């Protein structure tokens, strides 16, 4: 074979090899194309499946949120409905207890009032729990004096402990700072739940509450509180369970000792919210001790509102001209009695529109304004009074809102509407007098 023929043959082989390679490439490309197509279709159907699932989930989430909101609103309105008649029951029994000359009658009135307080505790626990569940439980810090808190706890529980002939002491370490910054209402709630339980489950001996400093971390002070009793104790098998909602220890549910089973669940969530924790030491038969730790800030004494020394002086309300606006006859009757006790002069209106009408013609020192009323509610009436559009009425007259709605946002909304302060129902008579003096 000549050299030329050899080159030709090599070229031919090369061409054939290239053709074969091209064919393979073409085949592979086709396969790749089909595989790609299949992948694209799969991707599309996956995206569609994800889209459908996401929208189903979204719908389910919206339904759940709606149900939670509806439940919260239902609880809020039920609590409002229950508190409204309780206001009259509690207020009138308090008046009877204070003013009656007959011991027996005073005793009956005291029992009625204790029952109202008990009922209110249950309503508040259910409301708090629903707020925790719907994520509406928030941390609201303020500066407060520990001595006031200690006294409040002591005076709230001393009568209950004395009734059961239990020793009761509340010992706050003198080394504690006078003022701390934390959520006072929730801090108090922890004590109330623990001490309330301790007294409830103790028949002999006593209950002691203590608070001291655990350690200092920069600006933050870790406090340790404890509530110890000599009561029935808690069997080991129940010690974890009782912190769950609606759970009670075997013996308590067997003996049908009352309670919602929510107090400790709320206490634990409140402590978590404040950044703290709780432990339980208990010997069944000889008592229990609940120990909690929580961080607070050292507070500023200047930011604590000092109660005026004349706060107890009811004479200051003598002759006070008060316009009471409330649609419930029972509540107007109660207010008449409460105000007449301190020789104030009440006038009454059944709704906001009537109140505005009365303010056109008469002058007053203060208005006590219910919120939910027919024709014109308390917020609308307040806005109208503040708008300076009512001839002869004083647009800056102090207005104190009274409402059975226990929610914090209600308190904020009444201030936004232009009212000066807020008093929850059932009213505490001393607090009403104190707020009235504060407004003058
Ligand atoms: P409630 O007291 O309304 O039942 P809690 O959540 O406050 O609900 O308490 C749950 C349970 O824990 C109680 O029912 C009781 O069995 C038990 N418990 C709580 N505190 C004590 C205590 N100091 N002594 C004995 N048992 C207690």
Coordinates of C-alpha atoms and ligand atoms in Angstrom, one line a residue:
X1 CA 0.0 0.0 0.0
X2 CA 1.3 3.4 -1.0
X3 CA 1.7 6.1 1.5
X4 CA -1.2 7.9 -0.1
X5 CA -3.5 4.9 0.2
X6 CA -2.5 4.5 3.8
X7 CA -3.4 8.1 4.6
X8 CA -6.8 7.7 2.8
X9 CA -7.6 4.5 4.8
X10 CA -6.7 6.3 8.0
X11 CA -8.9 9.3 7.1
X12 CA -11.8 6.9 6.3
X13 CA -11.4 5.1 9.6
X14 CA -11.3 8.4 11.4
X15 CA -14.5 9.7 9.5
X16 CA -16.3 6.5 10.4
X17 CA -15.2 6.7 14.0
X18 CA -16.4 10.4 14.2
X19 CA -19.7 9.4 12.6
X20 CA -20.2 6.7 15.1
X21 CA -19.3 9.1 17.9
X22 CA -21.7 11.7 16.5
X23 CA -24.4 9.1 16.5
X24 CA -23.7 8.2 20.1
X25 CA -23.8 11.9 21.1
X26 CA -27.0 12.4 19.2
X27 CA -28.6 9.5 21.0
X28 CA -27.3 10.6 24.4
X29 CA -28.6 14.1 23.7
X30 CA -32.0 12.8 22.8
X31 CA -32.1 10.7 26.0
X32 CA -31.0 13.7 27.9
X33 CA -33.7 15.8 26.3
X34 CA -36.4 13.2 27.3
X35 CA -34.9 12.9 30.8
X36 CA -34.9 16.7 31.1
X37 CA -38.5 16.9 29.9
X38 CA -39.6 14.2 32.4
X39 CA -37.7 16.1 35.1
X40 CA -39.4 19.4 34.1
X41 CA -42.8 17.7 34.3
X42 CA -42.0 16.2 37.6
X43 CA -40.8 19.5 38.9
X44 CA -44.0 21.2 37.7
X45 CA -46.2 18.7 39.3
X46 CA -44.2 18.9 42.5
X47 CA -44.5 22.6 42.5
X48 CA -48.2 22.3 42.0
X49 CA -48.4 19.7 44.9
X50 CA -46.4 22.1 47.2
X51 CA -48.6 25.0 46.1
X52 CA -51.8 23.1 46.9
X53 CA -50.4 21.8 50.3
X54 CA -49.2 25.3 51.2
X55 CA -52.6 26.8 50.5
X56 CA -54.3 24.0 52.5
X57 CA -51.9 24.6 55.4
X58 CA -52.5 28.4 55.1
X59 CA -56.2 27.8 55.2
X60 CA -55.9 25.4 58.2
X61 CA -53.7 28.0 60.0
X62 CA -56.2 30.8 59.3
X63 CA -59.0 28.6 60.5
X64 CA -57.1 27.7 63.7
X65 CA -56.2 31.4 64.3
X66 CA -59.8 32.3 63.7
X67 CA -61.0 29.7 66.2
X68 CA -58.5 30.8 68.8
X69 CA -59.5 34.5 68.3
X70 CA -63.2 33.5 68.5
X71 CA -62.5 31.5 71.7
X72 CA -60.6 34.4 73.3
X73 CA -63.4 36.8 72.3
X74 CA -66.0 34.4 73.7
X75 CA -64.1 34.1 77.0
X76 CA -63.6 37.8 77.2
X77 CA -67.3 38.5 76.6
X78 CA -68.4 35.7 79.0
X79 CA -66.1 37.1 81.7
X80 CA -67.6 40.5 81.1
X81 CA -71.1 39.2 81.4
X82 CA -70.2 37.3 84.6
X83 CA -68.3 40.2 86.2
X84 CA -71.2 42.7 85.6
X85 CA -73.6 41.1 88.1
X86 CA -70.7 40.2 90.4
X87 CA -70.0 43.9 90.6
X88 CA -73.3 44.5 92.4
X89 CA -73.0 41.4 94.5
X90 CA -69.5 42.1 95.7
X91 CA -70.0 45.9 96.2
X92 CA -73.3 45.6 98.1
X93 CA -72.0 42.8 100.3
X94 CA -68.9 44.9 101.0
X95 CA -71.2 47.8 102.0
X96 CA -73.2 45.5 104.3
X97 CA -70.1 44.1 105.8
X98 CA -68.7 47.6 106.5
X99 CA -71.9 49.3 107.6
X100 CA -74.2 46.8 109.3
X101 CA -74.4 46.9 113.1
X102 CA -75.4 43.2 113.3
X103 CA -72.5 40.8 113.7
X104 CA -74.4 37.9 112.1
X105 CA -75.4 40.0 109.0
X106 CA -71.8 41.2 108.7
X107 CA -70.6 37.6 108.8
X108 CA -73.1 36.5 106.1
X109 CA -72.0 39.4 103.9
X110 CA -68.4 38.4 104.4
X111 CA -69.1 34.9 103.2
X112 CA -70.9 36.3 100.1
X113 CA -67.9 38.5 99.4
X114 CA -65.4 35.6 99.9
X115 CA -67.4 33.6 97.4
X116 CA -67.3 36.4 94.9
X117 CA -63.5 36.6 95.3
X118 CA -63.3 32.8 94.7
X119 CA -65.5 33.0 91.6
X120 CA -63.4 35.9 90.3
X121 CA -60.2 33.9 90.8
X122 CA -61.6 31.1 88.7
X123 CA -62.7 33.5 85.9
X124 CA -59.3 35.2 86.0
X125 CA -57.4 31.8 85.8
X126 CA -59.4 30.7 82.8
X127 CA -58.9 34.1 81.1
X128 CA -55.2 34.1 81.8
X129 CA -54.8 30.6 80.5
X130 CA -56.7 31.5 77.3
X131 CA -54.3 34.5 76.9
X132 CA -51.3 32.2 77.3
X133 CA -52.7 29.8 74.7
X134 CA -53.4 32.6 72.2
X135 CA -49.9 34.1 72.8
X136 CA -51.4 37.4 74.2
X137 CA -49.5 37.1 77.4
X138 CA -46.9 39.8 77.4
X139 CA -44.2 41.1 79.8
X140 CA -45.0 44.6 81.1
X141 CA -42.2 45.8 83.3
X142 CA -42.6 48.6 85.9
X143 CA -40.7 49.9 89.0
X144 CA -42.3 48.8 92.2
X145 CA -41.5 48.8 95.9
X146 CA -40.9 45.3 97.3
X147 CA -42.2 46.4 100.7
X148 CA -45.6 47.3 99.2
X149 CA -45.7 44.0 97.5
X150 CA -44.9 42.2 100.7
X151 CA -47.6 44.0 102.6
X152 CA -50.1 43.4 99.9
X153 CA -49.4 39.6 100.0
X154 CA -49.4 39.6 103.8
X155 CA -52.7 41.5 104.2
X156 CA -54.4 39.5 101.4
X157 CA -53.7 36.1 103.0
X158 CA -53.6 36.8 106.7
X159 CA -57.4 36.7 107.1
X160 CA -57.6 33.3 105.2
X161 CA -54.7 31.8 107.2
X162 CA -56.1 33.1 110.5
X163 CA -59.5 31.6 109.7
X164 CA -57.8 28.2 109.5
X165 CA -55.7 29.0 112.5
X166 CA -52.5 28.7 110.5
X167 CA -49.3 30.5 111.3
X168 CA -48.5 32.8 108.4
X169 CA -45.4 34.9 107.7
X170 CA -44.0 36.7 104.7
X171 CA -40.4 37.4 105.1
X172 CA -38.6 39.6 102.5
X173 CA -34.8 39.8 103.2
X174 CA -33.8 43.3 104.3
X175 CA -30.8 43.1 101.9
X176 CA -33.2 43.2 98.9
X177 CA -33.2 46.6 97.1
X178 CA -36.3 48.7 98.0
X179 CA -37.4 49.0 94.4
X180 CA -37.1 46.4 91.6
X181 CA -38.2 46.5 87.9
X182 CA -40.2 43.6 86.6
X183 CA -43.8 42.8 85.7
X184 CA -45.5 43.5 89.1
X185 CA -48.8 42.0 88.3
X186 CA -47.3 38.7 87.2
X187 CA -44.8 38.7 90.1
X188 CA -47.8 39.1 92.4
X189 CA -49.7 36.4 90.6
X190 CA -46.9 33.9 91.3
X191 CA -47.2 34.6 95.1
X192 CA -50.9 34.5 95.0
X193 CA -51.1 31.1 93.3
X194 CA -48.5 29.5 95.5
X195 CA -49.7 31.0 98.8
X196 CA -53.3 30.4 97.9
X197 CA -52.5 26.7 97.3
X198 CA -50.4 26.4 100.4
X199 CA -53.2 27.7 102.6
X200 CA -55.8 25.6 100.7
X201 CA -53.9 22.4 101.2
X202 CA -52.8 22.9 104.8
X203 CA -55.0 22.2 107.9
X204 CA -52.4 22.4 110.7
X205 CA -49.1 24.3 111.3
X206 CA -48.5 27.1 108.9
X207 CA -47.3 28.7 105.7
X208 CA -44.3 30.8 105.2
X209 CA -43.2 32.8 102.2
X210 CA -39.7 34.1 101.7
X211 CA -37.8 36.2 99.2
X212 CA -34.1 36.8 99.1
X213 CA -31.2 37.6 96.7
X214 CA -29.7 34.5 95.0
X215 CA -26.9 36.3 93.0
X216 CA -26.1 39.4 91.1
X217 CA -25.2 39.3 87.3
X218 CA -24.3 42.9 86.2
X219 CA -27.5 44.8 86.1
X220 CA -29.6 41.8 86.8
X221 CA -30.5 40.5 90.2
X222 CA -31.6 36.9 90.6
X223 CA -34.2 36.5 93.3
X224 CA -35.2 33.4 95.0
X225 CA -38.7 33.0 96.4
X226 CA -40.2 30.1 98.3
X227 CA -43.6 29.2 99.7
X228 CA -43.4 26.4 102.3
X229 CA -46.4 24.7 104.0
X230 CA -47.0 21.9 106.5
X231 CA -50.0 20.5 104.5
X232 CA -50.9 17.3 102.8
X233 CA -47.9 17.3 100.5
X234 CA -47.7 15.9 97.0
X235 CA -47.0 12.3 96.1
X236 CA -43.9 11.9 94.0
X237 CA -45.8 10.3 91.1
X238 CA -47.9 13.6 90.8
X239 CA -45.1 16.1 91.2
X240 CA -44.4 16.7 87.5
X241 CA -48.0 16.3 86.4
X242 CA -49.5 19.1 88.6
X243 CA -47.7 21.7 86.6
X244 CA -49.8 20.7 83.5
X245 CA -53.1 22.5 82.8
X246 CA -56.2 21.0 84.4
X247 CA -54.2 18.4 86.5
X248 CA -54.6 17.8 90.2
X249 CA -52.9 15.3 92.4
X250 CA -54.7 11.9 92.9
X251 CA -55.7 12.6 96.5
X252 CA -57.0 16.1 95.6
X253 CA -59.1 14.9 92.7
X254 CA -60.4 11.9 94.8
X255 CA -61.4 14.2 97.7
X256 CA -62.9 16.6 95.2
X257 CA -61.1 19.6 96.7
X258 CA -62.1 22.4 94.4
X259 CA -59.9 24.2 91.9
X260 CA -59.4 24.6 88.1
X261 CA -56.0 22.9 88.1
X262 CA -54.7 25.9 86.2
X263 CA -52.9 27.8 88.9
X264 CA -49.5 26.0 88.7
X265 CA -49.6 25.8 84.9
X266 CA -50.1 29.6 84.8
X267 CA -47.4 30.1 87.5
X268 CA -44.9 28.1 85.4
X269 CA -45.7 30.0 82.2
X270 CA -45.5 33.3 84.0
X271 CA -42.1 32.4 85.4
X272 CA -40.9 31.3 82.0
X273 CA -42.1 34.7 80.6
X274 CA -40.1 36.5 83.3
X275 CA -37.1 34.4 82.6
X276 CA -37.3 32.3 85.7
X277 CA -38.0 28.7 86.8
X278 CA -39.7 26.7 89.6
X279 CA -39.0 23.6 91.6
X280 CA -41.0 21.5 94.0
X281 CA -39.8 19.7 97.2
X282 CA -42.5 17.7 98.9
X283 CA -42.9 15.0 101.5
X284 CA -46.4 13.5 101.2
X285 CA -48.1 14.0 104.5
X286 CA -45.7 16.6 105.9
X287 CA -45.8 19.5 103.5
X288 CA -44.5 21.1 100.3
X289 CA -42.1 23.8 99.3
X290 CA -42.3 25.6 96.0
X291 CA -39.0 27.4 95.2
X292 CA -38.7 29.8 92.3
X293 CA -35.9 31.9 90.9
X294 CA -36.4 34.9 88.7
X295 CA -34.3 37.7 87.3
X296 CA -35.3 41.4 88.0
X297 CA -33.6 44.7 87.5
X298 CA -32.7 47.0 90.4
X299 CA -35.5 49.7 90.1
X300 CA -35.6 53.5 90.4
X301 CA -37.2 54.8 93.6
X302 CA -38.2 58.0 91.9
X303 CA -40.4 56.2 89.4
X304 CA -42.5 54.5 92.0
X305 CA -45.8 56.4 92.6
X306 CA -46.0 57.3 96.3
X307 CA -49.4 56.9 97.8
X308 CA -50.4 60.3 99.2
X309 CA -50.6 60.4 103.0
X310 CA -54.1 61.7 102.8
X311 CA -55.2 58.7 100.8
X312 CA -57.3 57.3 103.6
X313 CA -59.0 60.6 104.2
X314 CA -62.6 60.0 102.9
X315 CA -63.5 63.6 103.9
X316 CA -61.9 64.8 100.8
X317 CA -64.8 63.3 98.8
X318 CA -67.4 65.3 100.9
X319 CA -69.8 67.1 98.5
X320 CA -68.0 65.8 95.4
X321 CA -70.3 66.2 92.4
X322 CA -70.1 62.9 90.6
X323 CA -71.9 62.0 87.3
X324 CA -72.3 58.2 87.2
X325 CA -73.0 56.8 83.7
X326 CA -74.1 53.2 83.7
X327 CA -76.9 51.3 82.0
X328 CA -77.4 48.7 84.7
X329 CA -79.8 49.7 87.4
X330 CA -78.1 47.5 90.0
X331 CA -74.8 49.2 89.4
X332 CA -76.3 52.7 89.7
X333 CA -77.9 51.6 93.0
X334 CA -74.5 50.3 94.2
X335 CA -72.7 53.5 93.2
X336 CA -75.4 55.6 94.9
X337 CA -74.7 53.8 98.2
X338 CA -70.9 53.8 97.8
X339 CA -70.8 57.5 97.0
X340 CA -73.3 58.5 99.7
X341 CA -71.2 56.7 102.3
X342 CA -68.5 59.4 101.8
X343 CA -71.1 62.2 101.4
X344 CA -70.4 62.7 97.7
X345 CA -73.4 63.8 95.5
X346 CA -74.1 61.4 92.7
X347 CA -76.2 62.1 89.6
X348 CA -77.1 59.3 87.2
X349 CA -77.2 58.8 83.5
X350 CA -78.1 55.6 81.7
X351 CA -75.9 56.0 78.7
X352 CA -73.4 58.3 77.1
X353 CA -75.9 60.4 75.2
X354 CA -77.8 61.2 78.5
X355 CA -74.5 62.0 80.2
X356 CA -73.6 64.5 77.5
X357 CA -77.1 66.0 77.8
X358 CA -76.7 66.4 81.6
X359 CA -73.2 67.9 81.2
X360 CA -74.7 70.7 79.1
X361 CA -76.8 71.9 82.0
X362 CA -75.0 71.0 85.2
X363 CA -71.4 71.1 86.3
X364 CA -69.6 68.2 88.0
X365 CA -66.2 67.4 89.5
X366 CA -65.8 64.0 88.0
X367 CA -67.5 61.5 85.7
X368 CA -67.6 57.7 86.4
X369 CA -68.1 56.2 83.0
X370 CA -69.1 52.6 82.1
X371 CA -67.8 51.5 78.7
X372 CA -70.5 49.2 77.2
X373 CA -73.8 51.0 77.0
X374 CA -76.6 51.2 74.5
X375 CA -77.3 54.4 72.4
X376 CA -73.8 55.9 73.1
X377 CA -71.0 54.0 74.7
X378 CA -68.4 55.4 77.2
X379 CA -65.7 55.9 74.6
X380 CA -67.9 57.8 72.2
X381 CA -69.3 60.0 75.0
X382 CA -65.7 60.7 76.2
X383 CA -64.6 61.7 72.8
X384 CA -67.5 64.0 72.4
X385 CA -66.9 65.6 75.8
X386 CA -63.2 66.1 75.0
X387 CA -64.0 67.5 71.5
X388 CA -65.1 70.8 73.1
X389 CA -68.3 70.7 71.0
X390 CA -70.7 70.6 73.9
X391 CA -71.6 74.1 75.0
X392 CA -71.1 74.9 78.7
X393 CA -69.6 71.4 79.4
X394 CA -66.1 71.3 80.8
X395 CA -64.0 69.4 78.1
X396 CA -61.3 68.6 80.7
X397 CA -63.5 67.1 83.4
X398 CA -61.8 64.1 84.9
X399 CA -63.3 60.8 83.6
X400 CA -62.8 57.5 85.3
X401 CA -63.7 54.4 83.2
X402 CA -65.4 51.5 85.0
X403 CA -65.5 48.3 83.1
X404 CA -66.0 44.6 83.7
X405 CA -63.6 43.9 80.8
X406 CA -60.4 42.6 82.3
X407 CA -58.1 42.9 79.3
X408 CA -55.0 45.2 79.4
X409 CA -55.7 46.5 75.9
X410 CA -59.1 47.8 77.2
X411 CA -57.2 49.8 79.8
X412 CA -55.0 51.3 77.1
X413 CA -57.9 52.0 74.8
X414 CA -59.8 54.0 77.5
X415 CA -56.8 56.2 77.9
X416 CA -56.6 56.7 74.2
X417 CA -60.2 57.6 74.1
X418 CA -59.4 60.5 76.5
X419 CA -60.3 59.1 79.9
X420 CA -58.0 59.8 82.8
X421 CA -58.0 56.4 84.6
X422 CA -59.5 53.0 84.8
X423 CA -61.2 51.0 87.5
X424 CA -62.0 47.3 86.9
X425 CA -65.3 45.8 88.0
X426 CA -66.2 44.3 90.4
X427 CA -65.1 47.5 92.0
X428 CA -62.9 47.6 95.1
X429 CA -64.5 50.4 97.1
X430 CA -61.3 51.7 98.7
X431 CA -59.6 51.7 95.3
X432 CA -62.5 53.7 93.9
X433 CA -62.2 56.3 96.7
X434 CA -58.5 56.4 96.2
X435 CA -58.8 56.9 92.4
X436 CA -61.4 59.6 92.9
X437 CA -59.1 61.5 95.3
X438 CA -56.3 61.0 92.8
X439 CA -58.3 62.7 90.0
X440 CA -59.2 65.8 92.0
Ligands
LIG1 P1 -55.8 24.0 91.7 O1 -55.2 24.4 93.0 O2 -56.8 25.0 91.2 O3 -56.3 22.6 91.7 P2 -53.1 24.3 90.7 O4 -52.6 24.2 89.3 O5 -52.8 25.5 91.5 O6 -54.7 24.0 90.6 O7 -52.6 23.0 91.5 C1 -52.6 21.7 90.9 C2 -52.6 20.7 91.9 O8 -51.3 20.7 92.6 C3 -53.6 20.8 93.1 O9 -54.9 20.4 92.7 C4 -53.0 20.0 94.1 O10 -53.2 18.6 93.8 C5 -51.5 20.2 93.9 N1 -50.9 21.2 94.8 C6 -50.6 22.5 94.5 N2 -50.0 23.2 95.5 C7 -50.1 22.3 96.6 C8 -49.7 22.4 97.9 N3 -49.1 23.5 98.5 N4 -49.9 21.3 98.7 C9 -50.4 20.2 98.2 N5 -50.8 20.0 96.9 C10 -50.6 21.1 96.1

